Each structure stands twice: as C-alpha cells, then as structure tokens.
Coordinates of C-alpha atoms and ligand atoms in Angstrom, one line a residue:
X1 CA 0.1 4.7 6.5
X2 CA 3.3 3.1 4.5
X3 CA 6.4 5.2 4.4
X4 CA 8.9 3.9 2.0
X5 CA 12.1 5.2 1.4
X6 CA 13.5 4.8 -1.5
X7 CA 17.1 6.5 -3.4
X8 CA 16.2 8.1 -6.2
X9 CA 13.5 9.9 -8.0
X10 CA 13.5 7.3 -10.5
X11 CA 12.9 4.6 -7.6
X12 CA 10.2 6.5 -6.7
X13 CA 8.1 6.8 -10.1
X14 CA 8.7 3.4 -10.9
X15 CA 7.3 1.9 -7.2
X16 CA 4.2 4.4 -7.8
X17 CA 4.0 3.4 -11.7
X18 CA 4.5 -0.2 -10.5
X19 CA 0.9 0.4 -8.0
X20 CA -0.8 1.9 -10.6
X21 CA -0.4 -0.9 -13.8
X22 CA -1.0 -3.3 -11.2
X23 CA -4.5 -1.4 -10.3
X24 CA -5.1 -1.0 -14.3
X25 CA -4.1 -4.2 -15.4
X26 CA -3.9 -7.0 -12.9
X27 CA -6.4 -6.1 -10.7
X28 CA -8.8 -3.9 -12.8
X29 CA -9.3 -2.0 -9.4
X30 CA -8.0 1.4 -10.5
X31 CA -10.6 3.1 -13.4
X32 CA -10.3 6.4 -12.0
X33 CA -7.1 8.2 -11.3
X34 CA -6.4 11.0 -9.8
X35 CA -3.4 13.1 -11.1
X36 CA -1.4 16.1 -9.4
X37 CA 0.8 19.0 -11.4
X38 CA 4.3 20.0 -10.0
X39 CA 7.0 18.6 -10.2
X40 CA 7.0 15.7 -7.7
X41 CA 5.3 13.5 -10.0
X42 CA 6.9 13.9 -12.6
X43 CA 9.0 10.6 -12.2
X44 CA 5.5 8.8 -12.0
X45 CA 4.4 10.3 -15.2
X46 CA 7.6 9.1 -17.0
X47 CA 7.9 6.0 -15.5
X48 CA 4.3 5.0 -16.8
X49 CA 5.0 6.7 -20.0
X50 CA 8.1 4.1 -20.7
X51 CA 6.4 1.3 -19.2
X52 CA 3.2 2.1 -21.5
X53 CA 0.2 -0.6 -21.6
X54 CA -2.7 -0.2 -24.0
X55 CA -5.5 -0.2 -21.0
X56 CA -4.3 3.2 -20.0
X57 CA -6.5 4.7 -22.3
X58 CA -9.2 3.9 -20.9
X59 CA -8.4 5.4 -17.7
X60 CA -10.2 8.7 -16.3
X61 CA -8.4 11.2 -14.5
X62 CA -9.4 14.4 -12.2
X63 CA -6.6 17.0 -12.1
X64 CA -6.2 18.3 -8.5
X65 CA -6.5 21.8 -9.5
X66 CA -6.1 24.8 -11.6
X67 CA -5.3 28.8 -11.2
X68 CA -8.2 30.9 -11.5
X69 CA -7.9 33.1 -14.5
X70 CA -5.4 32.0 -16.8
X71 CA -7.0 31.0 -20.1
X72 CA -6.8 26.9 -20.9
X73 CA -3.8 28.2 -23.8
X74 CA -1.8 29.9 -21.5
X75 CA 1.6 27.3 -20.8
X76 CA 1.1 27.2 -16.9
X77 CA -2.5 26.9 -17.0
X78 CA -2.9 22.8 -15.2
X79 CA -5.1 22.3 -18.7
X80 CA -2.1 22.8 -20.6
X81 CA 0.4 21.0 -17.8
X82 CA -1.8 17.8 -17.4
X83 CA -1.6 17.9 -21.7
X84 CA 1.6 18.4 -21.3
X85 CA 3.1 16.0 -18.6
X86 CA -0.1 13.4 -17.9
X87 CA -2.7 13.2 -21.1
X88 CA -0.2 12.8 -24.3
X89 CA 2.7 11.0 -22.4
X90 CA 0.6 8.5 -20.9
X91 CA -1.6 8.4 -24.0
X92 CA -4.8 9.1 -21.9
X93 CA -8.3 9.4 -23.6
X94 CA -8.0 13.5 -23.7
X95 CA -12.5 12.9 -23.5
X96 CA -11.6 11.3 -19.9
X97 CA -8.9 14.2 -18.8
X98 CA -11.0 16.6 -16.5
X99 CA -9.2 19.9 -14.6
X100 CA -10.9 22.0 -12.9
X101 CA -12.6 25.3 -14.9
X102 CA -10.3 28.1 -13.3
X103 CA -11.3 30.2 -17.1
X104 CA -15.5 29.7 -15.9
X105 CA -17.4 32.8 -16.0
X106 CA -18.7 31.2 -12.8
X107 CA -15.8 29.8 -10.6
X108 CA -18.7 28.7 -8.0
X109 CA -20.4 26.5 -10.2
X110 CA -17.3 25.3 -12.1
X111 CA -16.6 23.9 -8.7
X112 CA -19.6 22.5 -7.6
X113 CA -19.6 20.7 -11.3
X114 CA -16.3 19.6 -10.9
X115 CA -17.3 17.6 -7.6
X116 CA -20.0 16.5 -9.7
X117 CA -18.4 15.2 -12.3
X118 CA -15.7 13.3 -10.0
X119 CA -19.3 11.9 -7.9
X120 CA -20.4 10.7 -11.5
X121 CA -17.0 9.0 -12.7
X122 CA -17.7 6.6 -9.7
X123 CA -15.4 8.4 -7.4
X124 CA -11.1 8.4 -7.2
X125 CA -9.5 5.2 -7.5
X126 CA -6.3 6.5 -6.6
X127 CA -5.0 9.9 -6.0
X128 CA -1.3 10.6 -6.8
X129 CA -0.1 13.5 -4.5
X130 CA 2.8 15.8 -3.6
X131 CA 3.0 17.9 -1.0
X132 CA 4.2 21.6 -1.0
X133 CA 6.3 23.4 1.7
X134 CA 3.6 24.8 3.4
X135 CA 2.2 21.5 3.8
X136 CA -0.8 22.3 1.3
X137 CA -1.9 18.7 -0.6
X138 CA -3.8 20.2 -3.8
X139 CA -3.8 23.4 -3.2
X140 CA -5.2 23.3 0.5
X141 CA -2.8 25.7 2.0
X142 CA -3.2 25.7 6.3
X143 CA -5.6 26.4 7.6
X144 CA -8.3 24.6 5.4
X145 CA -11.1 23.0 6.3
X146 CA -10.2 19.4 7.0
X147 CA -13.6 18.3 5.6
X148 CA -13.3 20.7 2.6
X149 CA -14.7 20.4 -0.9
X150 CA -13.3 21.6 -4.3
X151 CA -13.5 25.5 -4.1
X152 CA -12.0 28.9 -4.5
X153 CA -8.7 29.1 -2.3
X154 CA -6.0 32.4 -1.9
X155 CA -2.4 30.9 -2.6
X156 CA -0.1 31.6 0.0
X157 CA 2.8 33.8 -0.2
X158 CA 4.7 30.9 0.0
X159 CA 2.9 28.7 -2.2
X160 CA 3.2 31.7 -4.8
X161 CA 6.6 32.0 -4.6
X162 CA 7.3 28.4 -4.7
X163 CA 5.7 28.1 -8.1
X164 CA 7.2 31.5 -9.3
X165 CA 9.6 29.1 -11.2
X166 CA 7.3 28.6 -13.8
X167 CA 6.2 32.1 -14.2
X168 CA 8.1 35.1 -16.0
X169 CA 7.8 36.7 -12.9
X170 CA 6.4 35.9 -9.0
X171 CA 3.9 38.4 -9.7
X172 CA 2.8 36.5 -12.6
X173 CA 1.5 33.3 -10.1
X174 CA -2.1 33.6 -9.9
X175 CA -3.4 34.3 -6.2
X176 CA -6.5 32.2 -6.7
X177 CA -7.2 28.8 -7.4
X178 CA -9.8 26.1 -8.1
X179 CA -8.7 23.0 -5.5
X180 CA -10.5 19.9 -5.0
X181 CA -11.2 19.9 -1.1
X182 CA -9.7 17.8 2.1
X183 CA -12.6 16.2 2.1
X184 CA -12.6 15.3 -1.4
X185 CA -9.5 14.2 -1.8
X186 CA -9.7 11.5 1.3
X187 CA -12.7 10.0 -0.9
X188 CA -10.5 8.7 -3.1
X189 CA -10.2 4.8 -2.2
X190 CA -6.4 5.2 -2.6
X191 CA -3.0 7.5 -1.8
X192 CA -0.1 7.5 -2.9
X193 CA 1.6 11.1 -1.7
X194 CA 5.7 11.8 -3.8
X195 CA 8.2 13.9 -2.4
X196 CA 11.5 14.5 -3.3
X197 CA 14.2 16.7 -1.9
X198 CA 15.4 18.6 1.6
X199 CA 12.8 21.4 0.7
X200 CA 9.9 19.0 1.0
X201 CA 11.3 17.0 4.5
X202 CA 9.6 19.6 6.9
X203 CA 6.3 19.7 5.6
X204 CA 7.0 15.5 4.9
X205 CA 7.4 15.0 8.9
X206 CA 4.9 17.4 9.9
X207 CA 2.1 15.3 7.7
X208 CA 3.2 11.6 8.6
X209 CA 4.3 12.3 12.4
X210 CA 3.0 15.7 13.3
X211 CA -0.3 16.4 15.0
X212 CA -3.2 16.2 13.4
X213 CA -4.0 19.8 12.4
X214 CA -5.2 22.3 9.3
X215 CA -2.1 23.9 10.5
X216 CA 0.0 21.2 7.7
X217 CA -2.8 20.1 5.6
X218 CA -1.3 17.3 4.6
X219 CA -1.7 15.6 8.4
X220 CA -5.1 15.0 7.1
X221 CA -3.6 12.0 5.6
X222 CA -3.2 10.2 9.4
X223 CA -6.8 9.9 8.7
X224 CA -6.9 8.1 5.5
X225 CA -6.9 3.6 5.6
X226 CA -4.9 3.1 2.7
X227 CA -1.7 5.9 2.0
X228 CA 1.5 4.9 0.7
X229 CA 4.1 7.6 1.1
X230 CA 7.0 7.7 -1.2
X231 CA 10.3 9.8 0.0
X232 CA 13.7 9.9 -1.1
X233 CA 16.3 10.4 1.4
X234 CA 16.5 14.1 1.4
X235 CA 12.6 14.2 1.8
X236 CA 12.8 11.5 4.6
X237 CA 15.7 13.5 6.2
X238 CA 13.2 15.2 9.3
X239 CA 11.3 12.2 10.1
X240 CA 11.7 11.0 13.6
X241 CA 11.1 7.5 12.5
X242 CA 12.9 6.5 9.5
X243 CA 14.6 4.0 11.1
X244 CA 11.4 2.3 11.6
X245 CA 10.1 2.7 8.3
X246 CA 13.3 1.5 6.6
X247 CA 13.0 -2.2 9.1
X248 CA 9.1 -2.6 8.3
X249 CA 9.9 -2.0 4.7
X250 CA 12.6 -4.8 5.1
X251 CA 10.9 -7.2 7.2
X252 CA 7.5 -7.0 5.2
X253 CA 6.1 -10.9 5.2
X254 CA 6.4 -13.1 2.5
X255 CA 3.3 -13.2 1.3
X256 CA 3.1 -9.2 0.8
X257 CA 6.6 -9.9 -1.3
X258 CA 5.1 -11.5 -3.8
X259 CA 4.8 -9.9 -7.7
X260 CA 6.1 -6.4 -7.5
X261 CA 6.4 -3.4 -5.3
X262 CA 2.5 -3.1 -5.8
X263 CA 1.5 -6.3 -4.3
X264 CA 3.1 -5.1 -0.5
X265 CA 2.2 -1.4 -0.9
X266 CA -1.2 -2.4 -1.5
X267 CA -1.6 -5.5 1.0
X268 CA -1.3 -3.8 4.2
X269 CA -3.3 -2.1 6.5
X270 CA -2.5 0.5 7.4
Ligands
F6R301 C1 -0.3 20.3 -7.8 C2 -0.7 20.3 -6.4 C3 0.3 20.8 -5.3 C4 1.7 20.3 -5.6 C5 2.7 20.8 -4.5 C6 4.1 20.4 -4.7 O1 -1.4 19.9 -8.5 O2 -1.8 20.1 -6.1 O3 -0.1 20.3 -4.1 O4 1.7 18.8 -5.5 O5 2.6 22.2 -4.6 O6 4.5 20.9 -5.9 P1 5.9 20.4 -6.5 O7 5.7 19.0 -6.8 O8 6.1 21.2 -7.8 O9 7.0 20.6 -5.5

C-alpha cells in the first residue's frame, strides 16, 4: 500500500487525475473505471474535467452504489450524482455509465446483474474510493462480509446522518442501499482510496494500520497488491506512521521519478 500525503485537496485530484490519464492515454491499461459519489472525489472529478483528453469517452465506468428507492430523477439518487459530478464533466459515454438499479422492482436481481455486467465489461481497471467515518468503502458499513458481493446493505445510523447533508432532512436518507461487495471491489486491478479532512483521519488509520477486521471495512484494503492512498494532512493527522510515509514518498528511486506522479504511484509494489 502507498500512502501519500499531500496539502491540499486540489494536490490530491490532480495526483489521482494524473494516475488515471496515464492509465487512459499512455499506457492504455485503464478501460474500465470505477467511480465513487461523496464528496471526497470530487477534486478527482474536476481535476480530470480541466485536464480533459478526447479518449475519456471511451472509458466505462461502474458506480459504487445507489440508495434503494429513490427514483433515477430524484437529485440524490447516485444516477443523477454520477450525471452530475462524473458523466457530463468528464464527458463520459453516458451508454458506458452503469449505477447500480436501487428503482428495480427486483433489487436482488438488479444486483446479481450489476455484478454481471461489471464481469462482462472485463472487470475494474481502477477503482477510485473514499472512505466514510464508519470505515465503510462503498457502502460496506462494519461488519460486512470481507468477501462480499454487490447486494442489499442497511446504512448505519452513522452513515445516514453523515449524508443527511444532502437531504432536506436526516429522515430523508434512504436506509437501504445497492453496494457493490468487499469482494468485488478488491477485483478491481487497481486502488486509489481519497480522503480529506480531520473527520475522515480515524477511520483513515484504522484502514491503513489497524487490524485487519469487518469491524473498519476499509482494512480490507491491507489485502489488496496495488492501493494508492491519498490523504491531506488533516486525514493523515491519526496515522501512527506518517513520518514514514512522508520519507518513502521523498526518497522514492529515480527510476519511479520519472514522467509524473503516475509513473511512481503505479511502479511500486506494494
Ligand atoms: C460513495 C461511497 C462512500 C463514500 C463515503 C465517503 O459512492 O461509496 O463510501 O465514498 O461515504 O463519503 P464522502 O466522500 O462524501 O465523505
């Protein structure tokens, strides 16, 4: 796993936008992305938006997830977030936008479908996540099966209250939801996990240097060969090892210096 700390938001979505045109353009290695809602990547999204490059429309991307039960129309709905924030700012191929069908008359099979269609696509190139207080990466809240697939999850108190913010009211957030699955999410070939802010640095340390437990989802990650993690100070702030982090980052070798950011956050093992 690569921590790298970096100052600002805006540092942040232009070292992720920097992995990604390099897996779109130079290297041809990223066809598939997968995209989170939120507003961690936010920066990502705009960074990628004023750096635009033609062969981003012909990228696919898999939403993380979607509430169960709010119609596509409604303006928290992920359909109309990833329109809003992902598919017409990065000029994506709207045909080759999937989320997950939280308005199905049968969640079940919307779900099995969904894995499905990501199996079909050829699988996640690489998955841009954040992480939310609870420790929940899509919306696997503790507790989850580590080996999960995309399926019906309760939101947490928590997690509900969290993303009250966007609703009129916290009884407005929806208390189910389609997710894609632990398991599904460490298919993808490629991580790159955002956070910004104090809110974020508890469930940040518990993921990269906690123990490995469906107690903080996100510790799943330990697991995974090839996870960059991006943190500004604040989000960095309750890591026992930033020191470290900040020296490997500093002393990477020559050769993974080369070209941008990309080239070193996607030349080393992990
Ligand atoms: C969103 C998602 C969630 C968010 C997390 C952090 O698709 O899957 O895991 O990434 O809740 O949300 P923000 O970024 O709004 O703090």
């Amino acid at each position: 796993m690569q921590v790298v700390i970096l100052d600002t938001s805006e540092d942040i979505g232009d070292f992720a936008a920097d992995i990604i045109l390099d897996g779109v353009k130079e290297t041809g290695t990223l066809k598939v992305l997968g995209v989170a809602t939120g507003s961690s990547p936010l920066p990502v999204y705009s960074a990628l938006s004023r750096r635009w490059d033609p062969v981003l429309s012909r990228v696919t991307a898999f939403a993380l997830d979607e509430y169960v039960g709010l119609p596509y129309s409604h303006p928290e709905s992920y359909h109309a977030v990833i329109d809003r924030d992902v598919t017409r700012p990065l000029r994506l191929d709207p045909a080759r936008v999937h989320v997950p069908d939280g308005a199905a008359a049968d969640v079940e099979a919307a779900c099995t479908d969904y894995e499905e269609a990501i199996r079909a696509a050829g699988g996640v190139d690489l998955q841009i996540l954040g992480i939310g207080s609870s420790g929940h990466i899509g919306f696997n809240e503790p507790t989850s099966s580590l080996s999960s697939r995309t399926r019906v999850k309760t939101l947490t108190p928590q997690t509900r209250t969290d993303n009250a913010r966007f609703f009129p009211s916290p009884d407005d957030v929806p208390l189910h939801c389609i997710t894609q699955g632990l398991g599904t999410i460490m298919d993808a070939r490629r991580i790159v996990l955002v956070a910004q802010g104090k809110s974020k640095a508890d469930a940040v340390a518990r993921a990269i240097e906690g123990p490995l437990s469906s107690m903080c989802p996100g510790s799943v990650l330990q697991l995974h060969p090839d996870v960059t993690v991006l943190l500004d100070p604040a989000a960095a702030s309750a890591l026992a090892l930033t020191d470290y982090y900040r020296f490997v980052f500093e002393n990477r070798p020559e050769w993974q210096r080369r070209g941008s950011t990309a080239s070193w956050a996607g030349g080393t093992p992990a």
